[in-house]
XYZ file of N, CA and C in Angstrom:
249
model
N -14.876 51.361 -6.676
C -14.389 49.814 -6.673
C -14.642 49.333 -8.181
N -13.574 48.586 -8.378
C -13.513 47.788 -9.696
C -14.562 46.634 -9.537
N -14.990 46.153 -10.636
C -15.901 45.233 -10.506
C -15.481 43.947 -9.661
N -14.061 43.573 -10.164
C -13.283 42.338 -9.531
C -13.227 42.279 -7.830
N -12.798 43.623 -7.461
C -12.639 44.045 -6.019
C -14.037 44.030 -5.392
N -15.178 44.045 -6.079
C -16.375 44.372 -5.427
C -17.139 42.936 -5.165
N -16.700 41.909 -5.881
C -17.108 40.575 -5.942
C -16.309 39.946 -5.099
N -15.618 38.989 -5.410
C -14.913 38.038 -4.655
C -15.453 36.820 -4.041
N -14.569 35.835 -3.829
C -15.349 34.590 -3.296
C -15.583 33.797 -4.426
N -15.182 33.849 -5.718
C -15.486 33.191 -6.611
C -15.022 31.539 -6.833
N -15.037 30.837 -7.671
C -14.809 29.387 -7.657
C -13.319 29.354 -7.638
N -12.419 30.115 -8.077
C -11.088 29.827 -7.591
C -10.910 30.243 -6.208
N -11.229 30.958 -5.522
C -11.128 31.078 -4.021
C -11.931 29.856 -3.283
N -12.637 29.346 -3.683
C -13.223 28.093 -2.983
C -12.528 26.932 -3.287
N -11.777 26.907 -4.277
C -11.021 25.985 -4.789
C -9.665 25.972 -3.780
N -9.159 26.867 -3.621
C -7.988 27.320 -2.922
C -8.350 26.999 -1.631
N -9.322 27.456 -1.047
C -9.714 27.167 0.483
C -9.668 25.813 0.692
N -10.447 24.917 -0.024
C -10.661 23.600 0.118
C -9.214 22.973 -0.018
N -8.751 23.278 -0.836
C -7.237 22.696 -1.016
C -6.410 22.783 0.161
N -6.296 24.034 0.595
C -5.458 24.402 1.748
C -6.076 23.561 3.100
N -7.551 23.436 3.170
C -7.897 23.057 4.154
C -7.762 21.270 4.046
N -7.750 20.907 2.903
C -7.349 19.164 2.693
C -5.920 19.104 3.055
N -5.147 19.999 2.515
C -3.420 19.838 2.970
C -3.129 19.916 4.420
N -4.102 20.847 5.201
C -3.746 20.813 6.436
C -4.219 19.916 7.231
N -5.333 19.156 6.620
C -5.787 18.060 7.478
C -4.799 16.696 7.196
N -4.487 16.672 5.992
C -3.250 15.492 5.758
C -1.929 15.787 6.485
N -1.595 17.072 6.566
C -0.496 17.145 7.384
C -0.607 16.817 8.655
N -1.758 17.119 9.193
C -2.043 16.901 10.870
C -2.138 15.746 11.113
N -2.766 14.627 10.187
C -2.725 13.220 10.210
C -1.761 12.483 9.778
N -0.593 13.134 9.726
C 0.579 12.212 9.342
C 0.671 11.831 7.760
N -0.035 12.605 7.139
C 0.068 12.263 5.540
C -0.967 11.236 5.317
N -1.200 11.007 4.052
C -2.080 10.250 3.521
C -1.285 8.731 2.911
N -0.019 8.870 3.332
C 0.787 7.610 2.982
C 0.575 6.400 3.719
N 0.406 4.925 2.929
C 0.026 3.731 4.012
C 1.384 3.109 3.551
N 2.576 3.426 3.479
C 3.582 2.600 3.297
C 4.107 1.980 4.643
N 3.852 2.333 5.727
C 4.225 1.853 7.020
C 3.198 0.625 7.389
N 1.950 1.102 6.941
C 0.807 0.006 7.250
C 1.103 -1.418 6.199
N 1.436 -0.987 5.052
C 1.952 -1.777 3.947
C 3.018 -2.746 4.307
N 4.082 -2.350 4.907
C 5.049 -3.004 5.394
C 4.830 -3.824 6.371
N 3.576 -3.186 7.208
C 3.650 -4.237 8.626
C 2.865 -5.466 8.200
N 2.184 -5.051 7.069
C 1.060 -6.276 6.641
C 1.896 -7.550 5.970
N 3.296 -7.169 5.789
C 3.909 -8.282 5.196
C 4.162 -9.315 5.949
N 3.380 -10.429 6.285
C 3.584 -11.221 7.474
C 4.018 -12.557 7.262
N 3.715 -12.772 5.735
C 4.394 -14.186 5.196
C 5.572 -14.331 4.587
N 6.436 -14.975 5.081
C 7.861 -14.765 4.511
C 8.342 -16.239 4.089
N 8.935 -16.231 2.730
C 9.412 -17.586 1.969
C 10.750 -17.794 2.739
N 10.503 -18.875 3.666
C 12.009 -19.478 4.369
C 12.924 -19.764 3.481
N 13.203 -19.725 2.128
C 14.182 -19.961 1.592
C 14.796 -18.701 0.955
N 14.337 -18.036 0.292
C 14.610 -16.767 -0.067
C 14.202 -15.280 0.642
N 13.442 -15.587 1.477
C 12.980 -14.438 2.507
C 12.251 -13.359 2.048
N 11.426 -13.844 0.787
C 10.573 -12.702 0.237
C 9.364 -12.497 0.992
N 9.006 -11.530 1.257
C 7.883 -11.268 2.047
C 6.541 -10.907 1.047
N 5.389 -11.416 1.857
C 4.047 -11.501 1.174
C 3.102 -10.917 1.985
N 2.099 -10.403 1.645
C 1.062 -9.593 2.402
C 0.272 -10.792 3.031
N -0.343 -10.660 4.247
C -0.938 -11.679 5.072
C -1.998 -11.961 4.393
N -2.631 -11.009 3.338
C -3.955 -11.782 2.427
C -3.453 -12.384 1.546
N -2.458 -12.802 1.211
C -1.887 -13.479 -0.258
C -2.662 -14.849 -0.044
N -3.221 -15.056 -0.854
C -3.735 -16.422 -1.266
C -2.682 -17.627 -1.303
N -3.186 -18.658 -1.058
C -2.176 -20.059 -1.178
C -1.895 -19.920 -2.805
N -2.646 -19.630 -3.704
C -2.068 -19.798 -5.104
C -1.111 -18.874 -5.427
N -0.865 -17.727 -5.054
C -0.054 -16.738 -5.044
C 1.358 -17.473 -4.584
N 1.208 -18.000 -3.464
C 2.381 -18.771 -2.873
C 2.627 -19.919 -3.619
N 2.076 -20.665 -3.846
C 2.294 -21.798 -4.786
C 2.842 -21.471 -6.272
N 2.546 -20.219 -6.668
C 3.171 -19.863 -7.835
C 4.618 -19.369 -7.877
N 4.695 -18.799 -6.477
C 6.187 -18.451 -6.211
C 7.059 -19.653 -5.934
N 6.481 -20.847 -5.204
C 7.126 -21.851 -5.218
C 7.638 -22.387 -6.292
N 6.483 -22.675 -7.470
C 6.657 -22.956 -8.684
C 7.916 -22.279 -9.478
N 7.763 -21.045 -9.351
C 8.901 -20.102 -10.355
C 10.272 -19.990 -9.625
N 10.180 -19.856 -8.191
C 11.319 -19.545 -7.682
C 12.086 -20.819 -7.156
N 11.539 -21.661 -6.664
C 12.079 -22.772 -6.089
C 11.435 -24.042 -6.596
N 11.689 -24.484 -7.677
C 10.749 -25.857 -8.285
C 11.375 -27.050 -7.817
N 12.446 -26.756 -7.208
C 13.085 -28.442 -6.499
C 12.590 -28.339 -4.945
N 12.046 -27.646 -4.667
C 11.437 -27.401 -3.175
C 10.108 -27.566 -3.108
N 9.669 -28.210 -1.915
C 8.382 -28.366 -1.707
C 7.599 -27.097 -0.977
N 6.328 -26.709 -1.263
C 5.893 -25.802 -0.502
C 5.851 -25.723 0.794
N 5.686 -26.725 1.675
C 6.216 -26.855 2.838
C 7.512 -26.168 3.421
N 8.533 -26.555 2.489
C 9.799 -25.991 2.764
C 9.747 -24.386 2.487
N 8.950 -23.907 1.896
C 9.033 -22.351 1.636
C 8.126 -21.824 2.696
N 7.234 -22.532 2.983
C 5.991 -21.888 3.892
C 5.363 -22.834 4.753
N 6.475 -23.117 5.710
C 6.032 -24.109 6.705
C 4.517 -23.767 7.790
N 4.438 -22.390 7.808
C 3.260 -22.166 8.692
C 2.052 -22.243 7.957
N 2.112 -22.373 6.471
C 0.716 -22.382 5.734
C 0.380 -23.753 5.147
N 0.971 -24.693 5.792
C 0.515 -26.249 5.355
C -0.677 -26.658 6.409
């Protein structure tokens, strides 16, 4: 036997096995993408331009949107549920 054939199971084999195991787990769980969860969390919507914001968006970010996009409108006109 050659030395390479007698040995085996080196770092390359361990890495390949770990990589294939990780891919199988990701495929069985629907992948690692969070795009659907991110879209679902966009619950704050500007009434004027309909731009969505994450549910965790702070009032400061919403006020910045109003100031930059709708300077002639009041905050309550854009986000009536946030007042």
